[in-house]
PDB file of C-alpha atoms in Angstrom:
ATOM      1  CA  MET B   1       5.959   3.595   4.696  1.00  0.00           C
ATOM      2  CA  LEU B   2       8.532   6.357   4.850  1.00  0.00           C
ATOM      3  CA  ALA B   3       7.962   9.875   3.607  1.00  0.00           C
ATOM      4  CA  GLY B   4       7.555  10.088  -0.114  1.00  0.00           C
ATOM      5  CA  GLY B   5       5.866  11.185  -3.259  1.00  0.00           C
ATOM      6  CA  THR B   6       6.908   9.104  -6.259  1.00  0.00           C
ATOM      7  CA  GLY B   7       4.849   6.525  -8.073  1.00  0.00           C
ATOM      8  CA  GLY B   8       1.973   7.588  -5.850  1.00  0.00           C
ATOM      9  CA  THR B   9       1.694  11.164  -4.632  1.00  0.00           C
ATOM     10  CA  HIS B  10       0.051  12.327  -1.417  1.00  0.00           C
ATOM     11  CA  VAL B  11      -3.009  14.438  -2.190  1.00  0.00           C
ATOM     12  CA  ASP B  12      -4.924  16.625   0.252  1.00  0.00           C
ATOM     13  CA  VAL B  13      -8.381  15.520  -0.852  1.00  0.00           C
ATOM     14  CA  THR B  14     -10.118  17.929   1.504  1.00  0.00           C
ATOM     15  CA  ALA B  15      -8.692  20.974  -0.300  1.00  0.00           C
ATOM     16  CA  LEU B  16      -9.291  20.023  -3.937  1.00  0.00           C
ATOM     17  CA  THR B  17     -11.295  22.184  -6.298  1.00  0.00           C
ATOM     18  CA  GLN B  18     -12.704  21.190  -9.677  1.00  0.00           C
ATOM     19  CA  ALA B  19      -9.819  20.151 -11.931  1.00  0.00           C
ATOM     20  CA  ARG B  20      -9.086  21.538 -15.375  1.00  0.00           C
ATOM     21  CA  ASP B  21      -7.606  19.343 -18.089  1.00  0.00           C
ATOM     22  CA  ASP B  22      -4.226  21.071 -17.709  1.00  0.00           C
ATOM     23  CA  ASP B  23      -4.157  20.626 -13.906  1.00  0.00           C
ATOM     24  CA  ILE B  24      -3.420  16.902 -13.998  1.00  0.00           C
ATOM     25  CA  SER B  25      -1.665  14.524 -16.346  1.00  0.00           C
ATOM     26  CA  ALA B  26      -1.868  10.765 -16.780  1.00  0.00           C
ATOM     27  CA  LEU B  27      -3.610   9.971 -13.490  1.00  0.00           C
ATOM     28  CA  SER B  28      -5.297   6.587 -13.766  1.00  0.00           C
ATOM     29  CA  ALA B  29      -6.987   6.574 -10.355  1.00  0.00           C
ATOM     30  CA  LEU B  30      -6.809   7.689  -6.762  1.00  0.00           C
ATOM     31  CA  GLY B  31      -5.817   5.152  -4.137  1.00  0.00           C
ATOM     32  CA  TYR B  32      -6.514   4.893  -0.419  1.00  0.00           C
ATOM     33  CA  TYR B  33      -5.783   1.636   1.375  1.00  0.00           C
ATOM     34  CA  PRO B  34      -7.156   1.552   4.945  1.00  0.00           C
ATOM     35  CA  ASN B  35      -9.004  -1.152   6.862  1.00  0.00           C
ATOM     36  CA  ALA B  36     -12.651  -0.136   6.761  1.00  0.00           C
ATOM     37  CA  LEU B  37     -13.530  -3.277   8.747  1.00  0.00           C
ATOM     38  CA  ASP B  38     -11.031  -2.715  11.521  1.00  0.00           C
ATOM     39  CA  PRO B  39     -12.257  -4.265  14.792  1.00  0.00           C
ATOM     40  CA  ASP B  40     -11.794  -0.835  16.389  1.00  0.00           C
ATOM     41  CA  SER B  41     -15.046   0.829  15.327  1.00  0.00           C
ATOM     42  CA  GLU B  42     -13.614   4.350  15.595  1.00  0.00           C
ATOM     43  CA  ILE B  43     -10.713   3.502  13.281  1.00  0.00           C
ATOM     44  CA  ALA B  44     -13.164   1.917  10.833  1.00  0.00           C
ATOM     45  CA  ARG B  45     -15.432   4.970  10.976  1.00  0.00           C
ATOM     46  CA  ARG B  46     -12.546   7.325  10.163  1.00  0.00           C
ATOM     47  CA  CYS B  47     -11.455   5.069   7.287  1.00  0.00           C
ATOM     48  CA  VAL B  48     -14.931   5.096   5.743  1.00  0.00           C
ATOM     49  CA  ALA B  49     -15.255   8.864   6.171  1.00  0.00           C
ATOM     50  CA  HIS B  50     -11.937   9.532   4.454  1.00  0.00           C
ATOM     51  CA  LEU B  51     -12.671   7.055   1.671  1.00  0.00           C
ATOM     52  CA  LYS B  52     -15.778   9.102   0.880  1.00  0.00           C
ATOM     53  CA  LYS B  53     -13.580  12.202   0.640  1.00  0.00           C
ATOM     54  CA  VAL B  54     -11.292  10.367  -1.783  1.00  0.00           C
ATOM     55  CA  ILE B  55     -14.320   9.407  -3.912  1.00  0.00           C
ATOM     56  CA  VAL B  56     -15.426  13.044  -4.042  1.00  0.00           C
ATOM     57  CA  ALA B  57     -11.872  14.113  -4.885  1.00  0.00           C
ATOM     58  CA  ALA B  58     -11.706  11.633  -7.768  1.00  0.00           C
ATOM     59  CA  GLN B  59     -14.894  13.105  -9.196  1.00  0.00           C
ATOM     60  CA  LYS B  60     -13.438  16.625  -8.940  1.00  0.00           C
ATOM     61  CA  LEU B  61     -10.308  15.476 -10.750  1.00  0.00           C
ATOM     62  CA  GLY B  62     -12.348  13.983 -13.558  1.00  0.00           C
ATOM     63  CA  LEU B  63     -11.234  10.440 -12.736  1.00  0.00           C
ATOM     64  CA  LYS B  64     -13.358   7.306 -12.926  1.00  0.00           C
ATOM     65  CA  THR B  65     -11.759   4.989 -10.372  1.00  0.00           C
ATOM     66  CA  VAL B  66     -10.758   4.844  -6.710  1.00  0.00           C
ATOM     67  CA  ASN B  67      -8.689   1.845  -5.584  1.00  0.00           C
ATOM     68  CA  THR B  68      -8.725   0.522  -2.035  1.00  0.00           C
ATOM     69  CA  PHE B  69      -8.954  -2.546   0.204  1.00  0.00           C
ATOM     70  CA  ALA B  70     -12.184  -4.137   1.378  1.00  0.00           C
ATOM     71  CA  GLY B  71     -10.720  -4.442   4.867  1.00  0.00           C
ATOM     72  CA  ARG B  72     -11.145  -7.291   7.330  1.00  0.00           C
ATOM     73  CA  ASP B  73     -11.199  -8.149  11.004  1.00  0.00           C
ATOM     74  CA  TRP B  74      -8.172 -10.423  10.812  1.00  0.00           C
ATOM     75  CA  THR B  75      -9.205 -12.367  13.912  1.00  0.00           C
ATOM     76  CA  LYS B  76     -12.422 -13.632  12.278  1.00  0.00           C
ATOM     77  CA  SER B  77     -13.320 -15.932   9.398  1.00  0.00           C
ATOM     78  CA  VAL B  78     -14.686 -14.742   6.060  1.00  0.00           C
ATOM     79  CA  ASP B  79     -18.211 -15.787   7.093  1.00  0.00           C
ATOM     80  CA  ASP B  80     -17.976 -13.944  10.405  1.00  0.00           C
ATOM     81  CA  ASN B  81     -16.757 -10.795   8.596  1.00  0.00           C
ATOM     82  CA  TRP B  82     -19.482 -10.937   5.951  1.00  0.00           C
ATOM     83  CA  PRO B  83     -22.439  -9.190   7.675  1.00  0.00           C
ATOM     84  CA  ARG B  84     -20.268  -6.224   8.615  1.00  0.00           C
ATOM     85  CA  PHE B  85     -18.693  -6.190   5.144  1.00  0.00           C
ATOM     86  CA  LEU B  86     -22.153  -5.786   3.596  1.00  0.00           C
ATOM     87  CA  ARG B  87     -23.239  -3.139   6.132  1.00  0.00           C
ATOM     88  CA  THR B  88     -20.118  -1.115   5.340  1.00  0.00           C
ATOM     89  CA  TRP B  89     -19.760  -1.587   1.597  1.00  0.00           C
ATOM     90  CA  ARG B  90     -23.318  -1.455   0.297  1.00  0.00           C
ATOM     91  CA  PRO B  91     -23.688   2.225   1.245  1.00  0.00           C
ATOM     92  CA  LEU B  92     -20.121   2.966   0.125  1.00  0.00           C
ATOM     93  CA  ILE B  93     -20.783   1.558  -3.340  1.00  0.00           C
ATOM     94  CA  THR B  94     -24.053   3.520  -3.518  1.00  0.00           C
ATOM     95  CA  PHE B  95     -22.083   6.650  -2.577  1.00  0.00           C
ATOM     96  CA  ALA B  96     -19.567   5.900  -5.337  1.00  0.00           C
ATOM     97  CA  GLU B  97     -22.375   5.355  -7.867  1.00  0.00           C
ATOM     98  CA  ASP B  98     -23.881   8.727  -6.955  1.00  0.00           C
ATOM     99  CA  HIS B  99     -20.539  10.379  -7.771  1.00  0.00           C
ATOM    100  CA  GLY B 100     -19.858   8.418 -10.957  1.00  0.00           C
ATOM    101  CA  ILE B 101     -16.852   6.622  -9.459  1.00  0.00           C
ATOM    102  CA  ARG B 102     -15.911   2.948  -9.737  1.00  0.00           C
ATOM    103  CA  ILE B 103     -14.376   1.220  -6.712  1.00  0.00           C
ATOM    104  CA  GLY B 104     -11.544  -1.212  -7.457  1.00  0.00           C
ATOM    105  CA  ILE B 105     -10.675  -3.550  -4.583  1.00  0.00           C
ATOM    106  CA  GLU B 106      -7.051  -4.669  -4.617  1.00  0.00           C
ATOM    107  CA  ASN B 107      -6.570  -8.402  -4.055  1.00  0.00           C
ATOM    108  CA  CYS B 108      -3.649  -8.155  -1.622  1.00  0.00           C
ATOM    109  CA  PRO B 109      -4.063 -10.529   1.363  1.00  0.00           C
ATOM    110  CA  MET B 110      -2.420  -7.996   3.715  1.00  0.00           C
ATOM    111  CA  LEU B 111      -1.128 -10.930   5.721  1.00  0.00           C
ATOM    112  CA  PHE B 112       2.556 -10.352   6.311  1.00  0.00           C
ATOM    113  CA  THR B 113       3.268  -9.429   9.915  1.00  0.00           C
ATOM    114  CA  ARG B 114       2.115 -10.731  13.289  1.00  0.00           C
ATOM    115  CA  ASP B 115      -0.439  -7.966  13.783  1.00  0.00           C
ATOM    116  CA  GLU B 116      -2.219  -9.155  10.604  1.00  0.00           C
ATOM    117  CA  TRP B 117      -2.346 -12.823  11.585  1.00  0.00           C
ATOM    118  CA  PRO B 118      -4.153 -15.131  10.979  1.00  0.00           C
ATOM    119  CA  GLY B 119      -6.731 -13.753   8.517  1.00  0.00           C
ATOM    120  CA  GLY B 120      -5.062 -10.719   6.985  1.00  0.00           C
ATOM    121  CA  LYS B 121      -6.567  -7.253   6.699  1.00  0.00           C
ATOM    122  CA  ASN B 122      -8.237  -7.502   3.303  1.00  0.00           C
ATOM    123  CA  LEU B 123     -11.233  -9.709   2.626  1.00  0.00           C
ATOM    124  CA  MET B 124     -11.392  -9.813  -1.195  1.00  0.00           C
ATOM    125  CA  THR B 125      -8.326 -11.864  -2.094  1.00  0.00           C
ATOM    126  CA  THR B 126      -9.621 -14.810  -4.165  1.00  0.00           C
ATOM    127  CA  PRO B 127     -12.206 -15.523  -6.896  1.00  0.00           C
ATOM    128  CA  VAL B 128     -14.498 -17.492  -4.578  1.00  0.00           C
ATOM    129  CA  ILE B 129     -14.808 -14.401  -2.369  1.00  0.00           C
ATOM    130  CA  TRP B 130     -15.125 -12.066  -5.362  1.00  0.00           C
ATOM    131  CA  ARG B 131     -18.105 -14.040  -6.707  1.00  0.00           C
ATOM    132  CA  ARG B 132     -19.842 -13.824  -3.356  1.00  0.00           C
ATOM    133  CA  ALA B 133     -19.146 -10.100  -3.000  1.00  0.00           C
ATOM    134  CA  PHE B 134     -20.294  -9.207  -6.519  1.00  0.00           C
ATOM    135  CA  ALA B 135     -23.440 -11.325  -6.084  1.00  0.00           C
ATOM    136  CA  ASP B 136     -24.334  -9.614  -2.802  1.00  0.00           C
ATOM    137  CA  ILE B 137     -23.420  -6.131  -4.072  1.00  0.00           C
ATOM    138  CA  PRO B 138     -24.418  -6.259  -7.761  1.00  0.00           C
ATOM    139  CA  SER B 139     -23.121  -2.933  -9.025  1.00  0.00           C
ATOM    140  CA  GLU B 140     -21.357  -1.899 -12.212  1.00  0.00           C
ATOM    141  CA  ASN B 141     -19.289   0.426 -10.015  1.00  0.00           C
ATOM    142  CA  PHE B 142     -17.907  -2.382  -7.833  1.00  0.00           C
ATOM    143  CA  GLY B 143     -14.881  -4.222  -9.179  1.00  0.00           C
ATOM    144  CA  LEU B 144     -11.197  -5.026  -8.827  1.00  0.00           C
ATOM    145  CA  ASN B 145      -7.819  -3.358  -8.754  1.00  0.00           C
ATOM    146  CA  TYR B 146      -6.009  -6.504  -9.848  1.00  0.00           C
ATOM    147  CA  ASP B 147      -2.389  -7.227  -8.989  1.00  0.00           C
ATOM    148  CA  PRO B 148      -1.184 -10.619 -10.301  1.00  0.00           C
ATOM    149  CA  SER B 149       1.706 -10.726  -7.824  1.00  0.00           C
ATOM    150  CA  HIS B 150      -0.785 -11.391  -5.031  1.00  0.00           C
ATOM    151  CA  PHE B 151      -1.914 -14.566  -6.820  1.00  0.00           C
ATOM    152  CA  VAL B 152       1.700 -15.682  -7.160  1.00  0.00           C
ATOM    153  CA  LEU B 153       2.123 -15.069  -3.421  1.00  0.00           C
ATOM    154  CA  GLN B 154      -0.867 -17.361  -2.770  1.00  0.00           C
ATOM    155  CA  HIS B 155       0.476 -20.065  -5.159  1.00  0.00           C
ATOM    156  CA  MET B 156      -2.316 -19.361  -7.651  1.00  0.00           C
ATOM    157  CA  ASP B 157      -2.240 -18.923 -11.429  1.00  0.00           C
ATOM    158  CA  PRO B 158      -2.313 -15.129 -11.986  1.00  0.00           C
ATOM    159  CA  ALA B 159      -3.944 -15.559 -15.403  1.00  0.00           C
ATOM    160  CA  SER B 160      -6.753 -17.784 -14.122  1.00  0.00           C
ATOM    161  CA  PRO B 161      -9.286 -15.055 -13.164  1.00  0.00           C
ATOM    162  CA  LEU B 162      -8.826 -12.783 -16.185  1.00  0.00           C
ATOM    163  CA  ARG B 163     -11.509 -14.223 -18.455  1.00  0.00           C
ATOM    164  CA  GLU B 164     -14.221 -14.644 -15.827  1.00  0.00           C
ATOM    165  CA  PHE B 165     -13.676 -11.242 -14.211  1.00  0.00           C
ATOM    166  CA  GLN B 166     -12.694  -9.205 -17.263  1.00  0.00           C
ATOM    167  CA  SER B 167     -15.634  -6.820 -16.809  1.00  0.00           C
ATOM    168  CA  LYS B 168     -14.591  -6.234 -13.183  1.00  0.00           C
ATOM    169  CA  LEU B 169     -10.949  -5.362 -13.882  1.00  0.00           C
ATOM    170  CA  PHE B 170     -11.209  -1.607 -13.317  1.00  0.00           C
ATOM    171  CA  HIS B 171      -7.503  -1.106 -12.728  1.00  0.00           C
ATOM    172  CA  VAL B 172      -4.409  -3.294 -13.005  1.00  0.00           C
ATOM    173  CA  HIS B 173      -0.947  -2.849 -11.581  1.00  0.00           C
ATOM    174  CA  ALA B 174       1.886  -5.276 -10.979  1.00  0.00           C
ATOM    175  CA  LYS B 175       4.883  -5.788  -8.755  1.00  0.00           C
ATOM    176  CA  ASN B 176       7.759  -8.238  -8.879  1.00  0.00           C
ATOM    177  CA  VAL B 177       7.449 -11.189  -6.524  1.00  0.00           C
ATOM    178  CA  LYS B 178       9.583 -14.253  -5.917  1.00  0.00           C
ATOM    179  CA  ILE B 179       8.617 -17.391  -4.022  1.00  0.00           C
ATOM    180  CA  HIS B 180      11.501 -18.857  -2.036  1.00  0.00           C
ATOM    181  CA  ARG B 181      10.750 -22.559  -2.251  1.00  0.00           C
ATOM    182  CA  ASP B 182      13.581 -23.426   0.121  1.00  0.00           C
ATOM    183  CA  ARG B 183      11.985 -21.244   2.834  1.00  0.00           C
ATOM    184  CA  ILE B 184       8.562 -22.783   2.250  1.00  0.00           C
ATOM    185  CA  ASN B 185      10.065 -26.255   2.461  1.00  0.00           C
ATOM    186  CA  ASP B 186      11.535 -25.223   5.799  1.00  0.00           C
ATOM    187  CA  THR B 187       8.576 -23.397   7.384  1.00  0.00           C
ATOM    188  CA  GLY B 188       5.462 -24.392   5.425  1.00  0.00           C
ATOM    189  CA  VAL B 189       2.954 -22.017   3.877  1.00  0.00           C
ATOM    190  CA  PHE B 190       1.163 -21.268   7.160  1.00  0.00           C
ATOM    191  CA  ALA B 191       4.197 -19.801   8.930  1.00  0.00           C
ATOM    192  CA  HIS B 192       4.367 -16.086   9.712  1.00  0.00           C
ATOM    193  CA  ARG B 193       5.524 -14.882   6.330  1.00  0.00           C
ATOM    194  CA  LEU B 194       7.914 -12.165   7.429  1.00  0.00           C
ATOM    195  CA  ALA B 195       8.407 -12.745  11.116  1.00  0.00           C
ATOM    196  CA  ASP B 196      12.136 -13.280  10.636  1.00  0.00           C
ATOM    197  CA  THR B 197      12.589 -11.581   7.258  1.00  0.00           C
ATOM    198  CA  LEU B 198      12.950  -7.860   6.594  1.00  0.00           C
ATOM    199  CA  VAL B 199      11.761  -6.635   3.199  1.00  0.00           C
ATOM    200  CA  VAL B 200      12.917  -3.201   2.033  1.00  0.00           C
ATOM    201  CA  TRP B 201      11.636  -1.615  -1.170  1.00  0.00           C
ATOM    202  CA  ALA B 202      13.664   1.441  -2.082  1.00  0.00           C
ATOM    203  CA  THR B 203      15.125   3.349  -4.984  1.00  0.00           C
ATOM    204  CA  GLU B 204      18.304   5.186  -5.897  1.00  0.00           C
ATOM    205  CA  PHE B 205      16.476   8.504  -5.794  1.00  0.00           C
ATOM    206  CA  GLY B 206      12.989   9.851  -6.212  1.00  0.00           C
ATOM    207  CA  ARG B 207      11.152  11.247  -9.180  1.00  0.00           C
ATOM    208  CA  THR B 208       9.090  14.395  -9.290  1.00  0.00           C
ATOM    209  CA  PRO B 209       5.385  14.032 -10.046  1.00  0.00           C
ATOM    210  CA  PHE B 210       5.940  16.583 -12.833  1.00  0.00           C
ATOM    211  CA  ASN B 211       8.515  17.732 -15.396  1.00  0.00           C
ATOM    212  CA  THR B 212       9.326  21.368 -16.067  1.00  0.00           C
ATOM    213  CA  ALA B 213      10.439  20.697 -19.640  1.00  0.00           C
ATOM    214  CA  LYS B 214       7.875  21.326 -22.351  1.00  0.00           C
ATOM    215  CA  ASP B 215       6.388  18.122 -23.833  1.00  0.00           C
ATOM    216  CA  ALA B 216       8.543  16.010 -21.516  1.00  0.00           C
ATOM    217  CA  LYS B 217       8.023  12.250 -21.723  1.00  0.00           C
ATOM    218  CA  GLY B 218       9.200  11.461 -18.214  1.00  0.00           C
ATOM    219  CA  ARG B 219       9.799  12.894 -14.765  1.00  0.00           C
ATOM    220  CA  GLU B 220      12.851  14.522 -13.229  1.00  0.00           C
ATOM    221  CA  HIS B 221      15.313  13.175 -10.663  1.00  0.00           C
ATOM    222  CA  HIS B 222      14.324  14.258  -7.175  1.00  0.00           C
ATOM    223  CA  ALA B 223      16.268  13.277  -4.059  1.00  0.00           C
ATOM    224  CA  GLN B 224      14.448  15.560  -1.612  1.00  0.00           C
ATOM    225  CA  ALA B 225      11.280  13.504  -1.170  1.00  0.00           C
ATOM    226  CA  PHE B 226      10.600   9.921  -2.167  1.00  0.00           C
ATOM    227  CA  THR B 227       9.026   6.749  -0.850  1.00  0.00           C
ATOM    228  CA  CYS B 228      10.433   3.560   0.620  1.00  0.00           C
ATOM    229  CA  TRP B 229       8.468   0.786   2.243  1.00  0.00           C
ATOM    230  CA  MET B 230       9.434  -1.920   4.697  1.00  0.00           C
ATOM    231  CA  ALA B 231       7.693  -5.054   5.934  1.00  0.00           C
ATOM    232  CA  GLY B 232       8.329  -7.882   8.370  1.00  0.00           C
ATOM    233  CA  GLY B 233      11.427  -8.292  10.502  1.00  0.00           C
ATOM    234  CA  GLY B 234      10.290  -6.094  13.388  1.00  0.00           C
ATOM    235  CA  VAL B 235       8.507  -3.360  11.387  1.00  0.00           C
ATOM    236  CA  ARG B 236       5.045  -2.381  12.625  1.00  0.00           C
ATOM    237  CA  GLY B 237       2.603  -2.907   9.770  1.00  0.00           C
ATOM    238  CA  GLY B 238      -0.251  -0.730   8.560  1.00  0.00           C
ATOM    239  CA  GLN B 239       1.322   2.689   9.036  1.00  0.00           C
ATOM    240  CA  THR B 240       2.752   5.627   7.123  1.00  0.00           C
ATOM    241  CA  HIS B 241       5.684   7.571   8.533  1.00  0.00           C
ATOM    242  CA  GLY B 242       6.332  11.027   7.137  1.00  0.00           C
ATOM    243  CA  GLU B 243       4.461  13.195   4.694  1.00  0.00           C
ATOM    244  CA  THR B 244       5.165  15.378   1.690  1.00  0.00           C
ATOM    245  CA  ASP B 245       3.287  18.387   0.440  1.00  0.00           C
ATOM    246  CA  ALA B 246       0.455  17.793  -2.012  1.00  0.00           C
ATOM    247  CA  PHE B 247       2.897  17.837  -4.950  1.00  0.00           C
ATOM    248  CA  GLY B 248       5.314  15.253  -3.539  1.00  0.00           C
ATOM    249  CA  ASN B 249       7.988  17.933  -3.732  1.00  0.00           C
ATOM    250  CA  THR B 250       8.962  18.732  -0.129  1.00  0.00           C
ATOM    251  CA  ILE B 251       8.766  16.742   3.099  1.00  0.00           C
ATOM    252  CA  VAL B 252       6.523  18.543   5.568  1.00  0.00           C
ATOM    253  CA  SER B 253       6.622  16.191   8.559  1.00  0.00           C
ATOM    254  CA  GLU B 254       8.745  13.389  10.077  1.00  0.00           C
ATOM    255  CA  ASN B 255      11.655  13.696   7.688  1.00  0.00           C
ATOM    256  CA  VAL B 256      13.744  10.518   7.341  1.00  0.00           C
ATOM    257  CA  HIS B 257      17.254  10.921   5.935  1.00  0.00           C
ATOM    258  CA  VAL B 258      18.892   8.064   4.055  1.00  0.00           C
ATOM    259  CA  HIS B 259      21.308   7.705   7.005  1.00  0.00           C
ATOM    260  CA  ASP B 260      18.279   7.241   9.283  1.00  0.00           C
ATOM    261  CA  LEU B 261      16.930   4.578   6.931  1.00  0.00           C
ATOM    262  CA  HIS B 262      20.258   2.743   6.977  1.00  0.00           C
ATOM    263  CA  ALA B 263      20.483   3.002  10.773  1.00  0.00           C
ATOM    264  CA  THR B 264      16.974   1.568  11.091  1.00  0.00           C
ATOM    265  CA  ILE B 265      17.657  -1.322   8.703  1.00  0.00           C
ATOM    266  CA  LEU B 266      20.810  -2.227  10.620  1.00  0.00           C
ATOM    267  CA  HIS B 267      18.918  -2.018  13.917  1.00  0.00           C
ATOM    268  CA  LEU B 268      16.276  -4.421  12.608  1.00  0.00           C
ATOM    269  CA  LEU B 269      19.077  -6.791  11.591  1.00  0.00           C
ATOM    270  CA  GLY B 270      20.445  -6.650  15.131  1.00  0.00           C
ATOM    271  CA  LEU B 271      23.363  -4.318  14.398  1.00  0.00           C
ATOM    272  CA  ASP B 272      24.264  -1.017  16.053  1.00  0.00           C
ATOM    273  CA  HIS B 273      25.065   1.364  13.214  1.00  0.00           C
ATOM    274  CA  THR B 274      27.406   3.382  15.433  1.00  0.00           C
ATOM    275  CA  ARG B 275      29.582   0.324  16.027  1.00  0.00           C
ATOM    276  CA  LEU B 276      29.545  -1.172  12.515  1.00  0.00           C
ATOM    277  CA  THR B 277      32.804   0.244  11.128  1.00  0.00           C
ATOM    278  CA  TYR B 278      35.583  -0.574   8.708  1.00  0.00           C
ATOM    279  CA  ARG B 279      39.124   0.774   8.689  1.00  0.00           C
ATOM    280  CA  HIS B 280      40.073   2.936   5.717  1.00  0.00           C
ATOM    281  CA  ALA B 281      42.682   5.637   5.164  1.00  0.00           C
ATOM    282  CA  GLY B 282      43.553   5.735   8.830  1.00  0.00           C
ATOM    283  CA  ARG B 283      40.085   6.125  10.283  1.00  0.00           C
ATOM    284  CA  ASP B 284      37.038   4.013  11.132  1.00  0.00           C
ATOM    285  CA  TYR B 285      34.191   4.534   8.646  1.00  0.00           C
ATOM    286  CA  ARG B 286      30.600   3.463   9.102  1.00  0.00           C
ATOM    287  CA  LEU B 287      27.644   3.159   6.727  1.00  0.00           C
ATOM    288  CA  THR B 288      25.851   6.105   8.328  1.00  0.00           C
ATOM    289  CA  ASP B 289      29.013   8.283   8.467  1.00  0.00           C
ATOM    290  CA  VAL B 290      28.650  10.420  11.622  1.00  0.00           C
ATOM    291  CA  TYR B 291      24.882  10.720  11.251  1.00  0.00           C
ATOM    292  CA  GLY B 292      21.793   8.536  11.437  1.00  0.00           C
ATOM    293  CA  SER B 293      19.133   7.804  14.011  1.00  0.00           C
ATOM    294  CA  VAL B 294      16.904   4.735  14.296  1.00  0.00           C
ATOM    295  CA  VAL B 295      13.321   5.595  13.278  1.00  0.00           C
ATOM    296  CA  LYS B 296      11.704   4.148  16.390  1.00  0.00           C
ATOM    297  CA  GLY B 297       8.192   5.103  15.323  1.00  0.00           C
ATOM    298  CA  ILE B 298       8.054   2.317  12.714  1.00  0.00           C
ATOM    299  CA  LEU B 299       9.255  -0.467  14.983  1.00  0.00           C
ATOM    300  CA  ALA B 300       6.849  -3.168  16.133  1.00  0.00           C
TER     301      ALA B 300
END
């Protein structure tokens, strides 16, 4: 992910104080999406420790829900992950209960790039696994952050789990998704999904997490700090590049200019942005003008 602060805003959860009603507006939940079951025990430990901080922060903000991934050792089966899943999540759910916070597990398979193959980095992706998890951790504070696009990705009916799991749907969000049947007919469903495909999610400009106008119904245009994400096609998964301040207003580290983004996209497509030119008005123009550097830190 590139530096940003729209849609979701970076929050310094270690510096939060008790929120007043006028401090926040229309927050539905806090989200933190690590791999708490990473095979590297130190990475997993840090993920669990920070997730606890996010739970405490949600309580201070007067929220009810924290959304996250269950995590997974992608080299092991569901059964082989299960003992560690229970050792990790039983105390986490107890911690959430003690702070009055519900945990919603997003159902994304996190199985897109080669470093997530073959099992993906999120265990709770299907109803058969949900039933097992909710039976082994029977808590009213343990549920789902449901995204129907992940069912479409898995060739499942996105409406099928709604009735059975209605009491567990703590949070719902949705993204557009399209299945390319011609690609599946060519590679099959077990191929590396994005090994040879680059996905870029971007926007014309950012939006502020606030509006200075009184009684405003929306947010303001903001080109100084916003989020893009990329997957597949040579991008290293599971990372964030760049950071804004706590308000999503100003980039405070690893700034990426739009020319840098374009240079990186072209590089991933096998093109040198300094040599991709077209003749106009007597000079050679290029997409990145006279600027742009490849963001090497996000490359696989």
